[in-house]
Coordinates of N, CA and C in Angstrom, one line a residue:
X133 N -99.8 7.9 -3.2 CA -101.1 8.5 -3.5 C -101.2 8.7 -5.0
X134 N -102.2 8.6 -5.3 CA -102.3 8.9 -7.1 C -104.1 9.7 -7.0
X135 N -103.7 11.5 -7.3 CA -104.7 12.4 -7.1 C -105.5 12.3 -7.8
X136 N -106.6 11.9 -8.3 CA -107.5 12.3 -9.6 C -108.4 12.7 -9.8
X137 N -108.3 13.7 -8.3 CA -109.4 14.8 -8.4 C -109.4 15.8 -7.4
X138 N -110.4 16.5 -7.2 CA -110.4 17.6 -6.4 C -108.8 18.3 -5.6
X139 N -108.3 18.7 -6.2 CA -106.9 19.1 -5.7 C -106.9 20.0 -4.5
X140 N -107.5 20.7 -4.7 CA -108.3 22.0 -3.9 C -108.1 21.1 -2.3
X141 N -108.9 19.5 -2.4 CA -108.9 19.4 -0.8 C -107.6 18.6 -0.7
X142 N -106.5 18.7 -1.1 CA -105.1 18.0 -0.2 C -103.9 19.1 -0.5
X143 N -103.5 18.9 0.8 CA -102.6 19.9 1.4 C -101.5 19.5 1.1
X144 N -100.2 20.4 1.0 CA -98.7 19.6 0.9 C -98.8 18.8 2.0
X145 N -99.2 19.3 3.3 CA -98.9 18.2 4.4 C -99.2 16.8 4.2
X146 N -100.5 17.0 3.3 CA -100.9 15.1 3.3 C -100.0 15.0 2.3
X147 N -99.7 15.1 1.2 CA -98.6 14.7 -0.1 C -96.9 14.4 1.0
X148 N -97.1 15.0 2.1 CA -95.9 15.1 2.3 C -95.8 13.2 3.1
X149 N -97.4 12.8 3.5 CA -97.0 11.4 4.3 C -96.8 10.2 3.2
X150 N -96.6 10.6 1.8 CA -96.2 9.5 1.1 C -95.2 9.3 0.8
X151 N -94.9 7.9 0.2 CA -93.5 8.0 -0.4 C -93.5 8.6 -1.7
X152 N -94.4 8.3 -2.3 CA -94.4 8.6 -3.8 C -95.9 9.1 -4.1
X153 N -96.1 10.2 -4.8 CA -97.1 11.3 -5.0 C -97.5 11.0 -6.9
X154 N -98.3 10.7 -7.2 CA -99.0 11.0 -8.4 C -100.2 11.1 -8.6
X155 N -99.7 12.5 -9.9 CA -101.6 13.3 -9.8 C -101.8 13.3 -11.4
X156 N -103.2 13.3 -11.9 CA -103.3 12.9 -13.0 C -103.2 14.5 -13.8
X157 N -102.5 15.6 -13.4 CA -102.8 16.2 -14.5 C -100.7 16.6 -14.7
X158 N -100.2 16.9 -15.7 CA -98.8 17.3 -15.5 C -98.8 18.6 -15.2
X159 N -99.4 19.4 -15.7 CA -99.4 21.3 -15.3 C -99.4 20.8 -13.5
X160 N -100.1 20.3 -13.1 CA -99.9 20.0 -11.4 C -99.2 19.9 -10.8
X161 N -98.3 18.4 -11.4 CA -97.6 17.4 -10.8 C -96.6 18.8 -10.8
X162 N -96.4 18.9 -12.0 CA -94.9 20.0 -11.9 C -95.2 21.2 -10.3
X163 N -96.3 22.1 -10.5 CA -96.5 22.9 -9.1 C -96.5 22.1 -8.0
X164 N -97.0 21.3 -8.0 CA -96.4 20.3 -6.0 C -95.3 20.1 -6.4
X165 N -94.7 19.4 -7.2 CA -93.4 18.9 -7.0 C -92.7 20.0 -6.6
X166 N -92.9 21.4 -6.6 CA -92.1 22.4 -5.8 C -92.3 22.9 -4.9
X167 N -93.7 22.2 -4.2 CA -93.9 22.9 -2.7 C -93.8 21.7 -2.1
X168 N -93.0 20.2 -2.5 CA -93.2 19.3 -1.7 C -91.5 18.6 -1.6
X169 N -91.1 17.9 -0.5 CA -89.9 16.8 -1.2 C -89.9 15.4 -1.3
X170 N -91.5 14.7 -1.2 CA -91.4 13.8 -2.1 C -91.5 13.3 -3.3
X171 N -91.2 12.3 -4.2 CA -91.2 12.4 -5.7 C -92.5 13.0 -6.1
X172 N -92.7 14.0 -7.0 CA -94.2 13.9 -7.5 C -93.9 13.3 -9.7
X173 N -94.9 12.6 -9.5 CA -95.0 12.0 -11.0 C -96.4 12.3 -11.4
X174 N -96.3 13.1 -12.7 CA -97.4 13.1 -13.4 C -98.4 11.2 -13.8
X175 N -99.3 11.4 -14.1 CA -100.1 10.2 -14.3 C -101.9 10.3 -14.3
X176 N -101.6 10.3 -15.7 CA -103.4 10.6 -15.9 C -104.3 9.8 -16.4
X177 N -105.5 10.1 -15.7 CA -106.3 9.5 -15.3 C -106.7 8.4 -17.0
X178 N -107.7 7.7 -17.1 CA -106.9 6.6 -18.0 C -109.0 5.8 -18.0
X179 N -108.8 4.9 -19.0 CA -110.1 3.8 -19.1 C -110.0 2.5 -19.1
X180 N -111.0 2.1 -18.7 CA -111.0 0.5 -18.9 C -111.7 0.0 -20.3
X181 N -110.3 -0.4 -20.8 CA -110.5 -0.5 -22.5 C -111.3 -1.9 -22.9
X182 N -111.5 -2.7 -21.7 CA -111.8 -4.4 -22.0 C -113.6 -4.2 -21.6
X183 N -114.2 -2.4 -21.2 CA -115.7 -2.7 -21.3 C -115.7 -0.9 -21.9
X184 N -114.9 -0.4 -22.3 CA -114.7 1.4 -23.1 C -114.3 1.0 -24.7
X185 N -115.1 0.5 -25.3 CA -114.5 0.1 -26.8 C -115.4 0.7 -28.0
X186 N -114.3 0.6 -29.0 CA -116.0 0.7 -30.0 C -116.9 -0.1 -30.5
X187 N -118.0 -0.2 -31.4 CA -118.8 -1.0 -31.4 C -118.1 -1.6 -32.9
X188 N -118.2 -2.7 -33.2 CA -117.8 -3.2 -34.5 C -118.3 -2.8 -35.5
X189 N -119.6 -2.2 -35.7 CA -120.3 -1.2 -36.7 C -121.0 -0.4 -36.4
X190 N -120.7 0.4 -36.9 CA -122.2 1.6 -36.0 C -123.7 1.6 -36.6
X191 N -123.9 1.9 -35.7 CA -125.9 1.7 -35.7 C -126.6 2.2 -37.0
X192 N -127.3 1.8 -37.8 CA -128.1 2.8 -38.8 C -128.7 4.2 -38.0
X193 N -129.2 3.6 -36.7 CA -129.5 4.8 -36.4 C -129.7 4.4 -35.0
X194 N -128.7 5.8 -34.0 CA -128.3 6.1 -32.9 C -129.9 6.2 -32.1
X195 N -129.5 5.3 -31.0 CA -130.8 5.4 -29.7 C -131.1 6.4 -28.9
X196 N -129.7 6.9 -29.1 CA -129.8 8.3 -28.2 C -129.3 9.1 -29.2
X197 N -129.4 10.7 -29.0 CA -128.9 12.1 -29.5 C -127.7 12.2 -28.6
X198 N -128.4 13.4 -28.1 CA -127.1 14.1 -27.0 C -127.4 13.4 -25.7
X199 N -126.4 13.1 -25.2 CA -126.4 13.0 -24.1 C -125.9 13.2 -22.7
X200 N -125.9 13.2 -21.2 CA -125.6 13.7 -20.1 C -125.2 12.7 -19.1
X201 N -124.3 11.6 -18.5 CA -124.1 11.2 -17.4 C -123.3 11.4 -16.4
X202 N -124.7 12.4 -15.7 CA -123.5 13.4 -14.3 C -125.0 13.6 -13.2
X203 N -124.6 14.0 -12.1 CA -125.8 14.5 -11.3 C -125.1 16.0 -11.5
X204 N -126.3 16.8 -11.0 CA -126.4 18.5 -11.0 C -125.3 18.8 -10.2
X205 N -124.9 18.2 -9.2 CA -123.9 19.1 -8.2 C -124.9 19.8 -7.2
X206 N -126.1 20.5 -7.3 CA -126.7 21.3 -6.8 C -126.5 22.3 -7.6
X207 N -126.0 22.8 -9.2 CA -125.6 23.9 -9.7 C -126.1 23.5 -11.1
X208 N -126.4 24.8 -11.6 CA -127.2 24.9 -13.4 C -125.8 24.2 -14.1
X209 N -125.0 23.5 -14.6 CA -123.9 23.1 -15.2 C -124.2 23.5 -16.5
X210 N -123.4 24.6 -17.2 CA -123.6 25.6 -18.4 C -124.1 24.4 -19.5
X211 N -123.1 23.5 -19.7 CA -123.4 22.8 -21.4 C -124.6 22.1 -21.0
X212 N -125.1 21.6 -19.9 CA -126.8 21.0 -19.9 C -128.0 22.3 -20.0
X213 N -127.6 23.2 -19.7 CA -128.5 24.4 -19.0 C -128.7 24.4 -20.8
X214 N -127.7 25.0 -21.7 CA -127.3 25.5 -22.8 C -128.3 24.8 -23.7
X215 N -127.9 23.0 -23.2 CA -128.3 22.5 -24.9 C -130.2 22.2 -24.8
X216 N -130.5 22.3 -23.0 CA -131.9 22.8 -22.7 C -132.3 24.1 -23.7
X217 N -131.6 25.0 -23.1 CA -132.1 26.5 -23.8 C -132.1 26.2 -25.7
X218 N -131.9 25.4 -26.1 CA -131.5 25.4 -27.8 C -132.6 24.6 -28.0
X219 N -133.1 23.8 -27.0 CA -133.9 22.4 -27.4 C -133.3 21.4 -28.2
X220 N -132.0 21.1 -28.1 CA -131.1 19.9 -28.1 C -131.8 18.7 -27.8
X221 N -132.0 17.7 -28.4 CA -132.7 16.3 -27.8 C -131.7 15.9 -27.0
X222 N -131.5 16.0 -25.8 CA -130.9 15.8 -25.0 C -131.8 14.8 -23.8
X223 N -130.9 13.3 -23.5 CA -131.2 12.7 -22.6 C -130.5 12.8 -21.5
X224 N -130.8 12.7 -20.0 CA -130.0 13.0 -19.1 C -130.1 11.8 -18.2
X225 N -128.8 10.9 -17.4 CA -129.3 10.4 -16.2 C -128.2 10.6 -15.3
X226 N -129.2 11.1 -14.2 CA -128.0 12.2 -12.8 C -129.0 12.1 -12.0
X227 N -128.7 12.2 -10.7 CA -129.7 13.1 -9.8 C -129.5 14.8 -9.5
X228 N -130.4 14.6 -8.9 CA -130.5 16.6 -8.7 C -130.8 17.5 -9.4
X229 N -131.5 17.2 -10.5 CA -132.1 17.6 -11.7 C -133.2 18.5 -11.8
X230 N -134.3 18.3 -10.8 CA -135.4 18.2 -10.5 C -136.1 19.9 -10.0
X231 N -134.7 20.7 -9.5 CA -135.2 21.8 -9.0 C -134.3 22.7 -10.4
X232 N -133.5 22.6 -10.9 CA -132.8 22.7 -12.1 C -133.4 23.2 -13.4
X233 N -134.0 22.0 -13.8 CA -134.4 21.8 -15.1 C -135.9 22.1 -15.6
X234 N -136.5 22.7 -14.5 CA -137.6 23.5 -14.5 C -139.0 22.4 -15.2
X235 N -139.3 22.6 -16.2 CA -140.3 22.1 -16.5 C -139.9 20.7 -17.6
X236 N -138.2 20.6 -17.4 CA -138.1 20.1 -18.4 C -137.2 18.3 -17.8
X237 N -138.4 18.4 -16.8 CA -138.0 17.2 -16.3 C -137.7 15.8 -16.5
X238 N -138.2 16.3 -17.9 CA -139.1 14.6 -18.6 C -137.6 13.9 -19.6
X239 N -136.4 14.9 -19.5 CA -135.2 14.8 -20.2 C -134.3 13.9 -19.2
X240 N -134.9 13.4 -18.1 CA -134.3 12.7 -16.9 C -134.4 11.4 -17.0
X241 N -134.2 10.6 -17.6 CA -133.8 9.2 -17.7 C -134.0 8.4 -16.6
X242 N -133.4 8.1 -15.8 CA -132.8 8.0 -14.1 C -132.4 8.8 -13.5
X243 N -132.2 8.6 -12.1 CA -131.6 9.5 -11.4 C -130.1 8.8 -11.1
X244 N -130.3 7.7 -11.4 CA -128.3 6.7 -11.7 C -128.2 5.8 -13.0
X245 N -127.7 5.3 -13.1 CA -127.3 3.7 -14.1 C -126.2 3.4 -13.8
X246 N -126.2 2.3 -13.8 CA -125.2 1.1 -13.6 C -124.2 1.1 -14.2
X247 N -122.8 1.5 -13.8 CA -121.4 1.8 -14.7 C -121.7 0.6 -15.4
X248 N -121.6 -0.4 -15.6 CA -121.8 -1.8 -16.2 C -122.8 -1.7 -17.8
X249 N -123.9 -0.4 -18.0 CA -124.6 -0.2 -18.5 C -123.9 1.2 -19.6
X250 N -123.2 2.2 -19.3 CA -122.9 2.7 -19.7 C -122.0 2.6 -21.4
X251 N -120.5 1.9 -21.0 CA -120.3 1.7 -22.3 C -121.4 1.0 -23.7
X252 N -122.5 0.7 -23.3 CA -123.4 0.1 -24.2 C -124.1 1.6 -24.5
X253 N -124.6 2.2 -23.7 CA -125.2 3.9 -23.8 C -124.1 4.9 -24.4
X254 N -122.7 4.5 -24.5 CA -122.1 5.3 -25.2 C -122.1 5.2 -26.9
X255 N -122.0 3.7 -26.7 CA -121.9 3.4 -28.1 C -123.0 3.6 -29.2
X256 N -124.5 3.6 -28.3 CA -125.7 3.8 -28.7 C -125.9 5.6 -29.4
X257 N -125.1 6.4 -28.5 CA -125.0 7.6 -28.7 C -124.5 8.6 -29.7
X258 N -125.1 9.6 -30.3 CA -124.5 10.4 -30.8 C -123.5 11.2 -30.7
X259 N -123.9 12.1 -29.1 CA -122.5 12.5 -28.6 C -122.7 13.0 -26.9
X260 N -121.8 12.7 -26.8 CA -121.7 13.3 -24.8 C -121.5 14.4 -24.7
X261 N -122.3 15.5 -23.9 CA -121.7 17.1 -23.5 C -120.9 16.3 -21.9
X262 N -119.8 17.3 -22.0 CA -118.8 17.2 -20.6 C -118.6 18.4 -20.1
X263 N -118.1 18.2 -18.7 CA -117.4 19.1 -18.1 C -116.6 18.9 -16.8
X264 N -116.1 20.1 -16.7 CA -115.4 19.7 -15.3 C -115.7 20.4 -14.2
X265 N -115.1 20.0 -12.8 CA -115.4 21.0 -11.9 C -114.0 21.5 -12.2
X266 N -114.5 23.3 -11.1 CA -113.9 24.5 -11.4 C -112.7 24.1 -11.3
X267 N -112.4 23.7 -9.8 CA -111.0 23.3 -9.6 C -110.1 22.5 -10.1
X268 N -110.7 21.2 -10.6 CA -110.1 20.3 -11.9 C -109.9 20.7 -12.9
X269 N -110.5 21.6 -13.6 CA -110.7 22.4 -15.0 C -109.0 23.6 -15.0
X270 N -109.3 24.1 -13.5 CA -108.2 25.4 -13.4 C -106.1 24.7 -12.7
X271 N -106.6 23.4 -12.7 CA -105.4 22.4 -12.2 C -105.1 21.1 -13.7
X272 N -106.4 21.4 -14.3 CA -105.8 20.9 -15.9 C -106.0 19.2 -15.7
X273 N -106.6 19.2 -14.7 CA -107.5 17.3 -14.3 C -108.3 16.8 -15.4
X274 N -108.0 16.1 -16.5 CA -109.3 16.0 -17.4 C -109.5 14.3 -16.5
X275 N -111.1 15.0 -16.7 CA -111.9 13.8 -16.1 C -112.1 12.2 -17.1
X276 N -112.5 11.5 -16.2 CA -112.3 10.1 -17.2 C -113.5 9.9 -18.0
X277 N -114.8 10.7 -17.9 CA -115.5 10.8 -18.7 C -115.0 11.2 -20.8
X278 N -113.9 11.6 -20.6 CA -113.5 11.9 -21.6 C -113.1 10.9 -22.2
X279 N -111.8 10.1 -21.7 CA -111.4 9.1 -22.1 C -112.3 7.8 -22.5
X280 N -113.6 7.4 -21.4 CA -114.4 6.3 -21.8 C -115.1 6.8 -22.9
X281 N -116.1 8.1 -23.2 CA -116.8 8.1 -24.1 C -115.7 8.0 -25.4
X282 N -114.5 8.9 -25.6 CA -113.6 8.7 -26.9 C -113.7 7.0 -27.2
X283 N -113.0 6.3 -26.0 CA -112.8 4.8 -26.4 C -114.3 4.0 -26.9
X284 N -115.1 4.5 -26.6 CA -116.7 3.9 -27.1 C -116.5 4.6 -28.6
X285 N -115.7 5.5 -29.0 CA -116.4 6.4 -30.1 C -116.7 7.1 -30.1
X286 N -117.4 7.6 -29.3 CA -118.3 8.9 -29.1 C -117.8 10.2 -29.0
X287 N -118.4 10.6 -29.8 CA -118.1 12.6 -29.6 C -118.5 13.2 -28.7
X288 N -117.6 14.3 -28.4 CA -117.6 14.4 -27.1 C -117.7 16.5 -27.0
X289 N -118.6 16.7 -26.9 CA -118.2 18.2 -26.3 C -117.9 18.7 -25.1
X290 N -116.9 19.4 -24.8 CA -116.0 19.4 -23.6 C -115.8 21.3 -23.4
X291 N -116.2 21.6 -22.1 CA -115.2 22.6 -21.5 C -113.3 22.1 -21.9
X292 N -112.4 23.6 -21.7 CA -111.6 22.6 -22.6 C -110.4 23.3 -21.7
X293 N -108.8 22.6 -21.4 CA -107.4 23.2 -20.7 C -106.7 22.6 -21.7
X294 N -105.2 23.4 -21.1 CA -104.2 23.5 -22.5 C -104.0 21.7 -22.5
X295 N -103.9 21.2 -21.2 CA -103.3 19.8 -21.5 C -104.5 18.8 -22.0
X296 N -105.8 19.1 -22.1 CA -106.5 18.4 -23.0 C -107.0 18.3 -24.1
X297 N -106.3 19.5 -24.2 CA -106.3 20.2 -25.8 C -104.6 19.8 -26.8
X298 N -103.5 19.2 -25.9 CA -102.3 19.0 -26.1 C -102.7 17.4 -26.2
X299 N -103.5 16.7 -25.7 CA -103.9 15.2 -25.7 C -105.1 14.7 -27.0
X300 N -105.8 15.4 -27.2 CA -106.7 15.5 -28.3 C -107.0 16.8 -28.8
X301 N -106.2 17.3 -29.6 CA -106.5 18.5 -30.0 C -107.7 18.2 -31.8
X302 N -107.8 17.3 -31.4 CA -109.0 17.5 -32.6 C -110.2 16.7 -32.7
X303 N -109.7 16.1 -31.6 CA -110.8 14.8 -31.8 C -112.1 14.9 -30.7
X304 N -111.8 16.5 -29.8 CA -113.0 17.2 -29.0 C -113.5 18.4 -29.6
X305 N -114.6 18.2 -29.2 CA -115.5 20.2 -29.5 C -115.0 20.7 -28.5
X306 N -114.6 21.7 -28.3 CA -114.2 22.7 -27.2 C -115.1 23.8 -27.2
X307 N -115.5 23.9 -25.9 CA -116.1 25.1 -25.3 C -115.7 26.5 -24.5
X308 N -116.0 27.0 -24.6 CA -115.9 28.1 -23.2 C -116.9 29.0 -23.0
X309 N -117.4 29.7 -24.0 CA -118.6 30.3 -23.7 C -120.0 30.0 -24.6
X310 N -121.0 30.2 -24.6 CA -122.6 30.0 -25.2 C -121.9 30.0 -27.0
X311 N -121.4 30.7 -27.1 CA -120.9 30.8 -28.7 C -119.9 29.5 -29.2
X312 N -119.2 29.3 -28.2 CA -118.2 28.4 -28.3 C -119.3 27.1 -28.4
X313 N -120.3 26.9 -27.9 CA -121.3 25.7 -27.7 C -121.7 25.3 -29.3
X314 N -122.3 26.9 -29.1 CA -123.4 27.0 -30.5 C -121.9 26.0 -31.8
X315 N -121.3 26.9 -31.7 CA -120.5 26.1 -32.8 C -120.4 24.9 -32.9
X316 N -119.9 24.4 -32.0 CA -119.7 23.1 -31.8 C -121.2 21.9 -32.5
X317 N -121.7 22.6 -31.8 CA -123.5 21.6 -32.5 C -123.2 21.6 -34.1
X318 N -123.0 23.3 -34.8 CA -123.2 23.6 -36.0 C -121.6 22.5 -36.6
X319 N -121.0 22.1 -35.6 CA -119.6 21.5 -36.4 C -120.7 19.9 -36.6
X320 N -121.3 19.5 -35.7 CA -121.3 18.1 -35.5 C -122.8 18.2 -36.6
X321 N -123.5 18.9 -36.8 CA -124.8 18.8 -37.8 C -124.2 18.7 -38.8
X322 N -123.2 19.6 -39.5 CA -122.8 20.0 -40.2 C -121.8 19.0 -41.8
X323 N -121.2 18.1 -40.2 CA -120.2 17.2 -40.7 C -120.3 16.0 -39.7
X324 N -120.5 15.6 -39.3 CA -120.6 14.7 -38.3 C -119.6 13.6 -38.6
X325 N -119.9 13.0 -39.9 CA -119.3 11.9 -40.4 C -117.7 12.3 -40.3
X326 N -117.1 13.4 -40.1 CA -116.0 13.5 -40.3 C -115.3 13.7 -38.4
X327 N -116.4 14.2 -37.7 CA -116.2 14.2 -36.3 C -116.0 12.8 -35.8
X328 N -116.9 11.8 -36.4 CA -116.7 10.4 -36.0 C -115.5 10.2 -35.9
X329 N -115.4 10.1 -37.4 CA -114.1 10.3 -37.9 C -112.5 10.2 -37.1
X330 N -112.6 11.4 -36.4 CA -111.3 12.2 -35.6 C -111.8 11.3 -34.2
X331 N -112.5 10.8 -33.8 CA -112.7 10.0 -32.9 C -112.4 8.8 -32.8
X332 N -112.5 8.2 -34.1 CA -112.3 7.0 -34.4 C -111.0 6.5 -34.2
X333 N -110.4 7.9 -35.1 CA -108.4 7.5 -34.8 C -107.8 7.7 -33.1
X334 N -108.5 8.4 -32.2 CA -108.3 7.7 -31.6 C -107.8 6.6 -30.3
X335 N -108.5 5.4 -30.9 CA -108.9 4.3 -30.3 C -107.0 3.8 -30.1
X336 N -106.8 3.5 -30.9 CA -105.1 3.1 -30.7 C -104.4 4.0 -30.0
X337 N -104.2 5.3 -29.7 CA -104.1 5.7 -28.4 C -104.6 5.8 -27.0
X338 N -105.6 5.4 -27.0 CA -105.8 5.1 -25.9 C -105.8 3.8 -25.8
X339 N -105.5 2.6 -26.5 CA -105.8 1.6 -25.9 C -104.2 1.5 -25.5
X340 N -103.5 2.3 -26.0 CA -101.8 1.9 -25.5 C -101.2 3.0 -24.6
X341 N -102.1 4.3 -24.2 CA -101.1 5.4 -23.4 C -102.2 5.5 -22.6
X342 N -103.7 5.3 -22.6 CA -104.1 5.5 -21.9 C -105.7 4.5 -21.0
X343 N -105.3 3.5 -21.1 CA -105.7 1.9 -20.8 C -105.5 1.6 -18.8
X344 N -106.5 1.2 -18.4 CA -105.7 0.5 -17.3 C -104.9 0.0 -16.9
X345 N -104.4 -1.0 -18.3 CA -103.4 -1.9 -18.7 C -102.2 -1.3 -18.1
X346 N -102.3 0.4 -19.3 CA -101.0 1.0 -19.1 C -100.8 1.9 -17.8
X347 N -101.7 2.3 -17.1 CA -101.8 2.5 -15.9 C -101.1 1.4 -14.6
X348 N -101.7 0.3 -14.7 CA -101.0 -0.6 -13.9 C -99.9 -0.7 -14.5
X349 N -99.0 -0.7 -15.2 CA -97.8 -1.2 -15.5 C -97.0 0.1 -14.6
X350 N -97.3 1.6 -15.3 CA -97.0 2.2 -14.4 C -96.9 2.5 -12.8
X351 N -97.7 2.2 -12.5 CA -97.7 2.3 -10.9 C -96.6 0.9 -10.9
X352 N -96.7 -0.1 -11.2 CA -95.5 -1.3 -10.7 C -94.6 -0.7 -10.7
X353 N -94.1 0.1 -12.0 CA -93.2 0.8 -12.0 C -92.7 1.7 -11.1
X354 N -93.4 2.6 -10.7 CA -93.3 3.5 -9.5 C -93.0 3.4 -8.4
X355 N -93.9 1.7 -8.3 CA -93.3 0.5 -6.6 C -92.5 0.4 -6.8
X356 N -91.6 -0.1 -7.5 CA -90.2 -0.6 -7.7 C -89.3 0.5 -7.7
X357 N -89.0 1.6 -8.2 CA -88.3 2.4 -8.1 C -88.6 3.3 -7.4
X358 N -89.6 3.7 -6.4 CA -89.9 4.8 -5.4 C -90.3 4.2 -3.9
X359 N -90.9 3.0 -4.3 CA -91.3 3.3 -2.6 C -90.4 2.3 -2.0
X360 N -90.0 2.2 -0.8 CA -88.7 1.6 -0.1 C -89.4 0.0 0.5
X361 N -88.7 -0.8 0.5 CA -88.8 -2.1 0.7 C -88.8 -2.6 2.2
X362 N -89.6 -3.4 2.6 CA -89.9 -3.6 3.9 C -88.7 -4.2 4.4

């Protein structure tokens, strides 16, 4: 099994029918690995670097501002609610928007787009607001949203845990509450060029720690030395 999300719904019992258990956050792997006895191995979640890249020059000028690709959940999600309330040029494409976003529907792009479309929308962009769910956020899951927009380039404002703050401690805006937002905008108006910047560097880590590439190498790895041979 390899967890890379919702932790909340799997029990030791189901971890317990594998041979080999890997979940994408380490603060995790370590807690099951002591309510469980088969191997648990940390392994986080990761991009596909051959359509998550940067663009060979950047744009005179960005097609988008801020931007959003998530649906609502059915819940106000604080950093979209936020950069509403500021009047952030903010473009959004999600579903579920519609009972949400009050009068400000017209910020709704789509209700989907085509993963295939995306890395081109990142690259186009100024910057992504992120987040996590509760449970992911409190089990230290950073979502892959992070990882593709970084590899496009793109800046990224993020709800923030210690192990994604130990993985890029500088190259995200970190949030936690309305103040922690506000800043964040005032860092990227302010200086931008140098935000790019910390983003830019980086691309060489992820294209070598955190790649699909290096993901499949690992899991072979983990067949070979964990699960038992027919």
């Amino acid at each position: 099994m390899w967890n890379i999300s919702h932790p909340e719904m799997v029990t030791a019992e189901e971890y317990e029918l594998y041979d080999v258990v890997c979940i994408c956050s380490r603060y995790y792997a370590k807690k099951i690995a002591e309510q469980v006895n088969v191997p648990v191995i940390p392994l986080l979640q990761c991009t596909d670097t051959e359509l998550f890249y940067p663009a060979d020059t950047e744009p005179e000028a960005y097609e988008n501002d801020f931007i959003f690709i998530g649906n609502s959940r059915g819940v106000s999600r604080p950093c979209v609610m936020w950069a509403v309330q500021d009047k952030i040029p903010l473009k959004i494409w999600g579903n579920g928007w519609a009972g949400i976003l009050g009068g400000h529907q017209d910020l709704v792009q789509d209700i989907s787009i085509e993963n295939s479309r995306i890395p081109d929308v990142y690259r186009s962009s100024r910057v992504t607001l992120n987040d996590h769910w509760e449970d992911m956020l409190d089990c230290q899951f950073i979502n892959n949203r992070i990882f593709d927009a970084l590899a496009c380039g793109l800046p990224v404002i993020s709800d923030s845990c210690d192990e994604l703050k130990e993985i890029f401690p500088e190259a995200v805006l970190y949030y936690e509450t309305k103040e922690d937002f506000d800043r964040c905008i005032q860092t990227l108006e302010s200086d931008y060029s140098a935000v790019k910047a910390r983003v830019a560097a980086q691309w060489p880590l992820i294209k070598d720690k955190y790649s699909f590439e290096a993901r499949a190498k690992e899991l072979a790895e983990i067949a070979e030395n964990f699960v038992p041979r027919a």
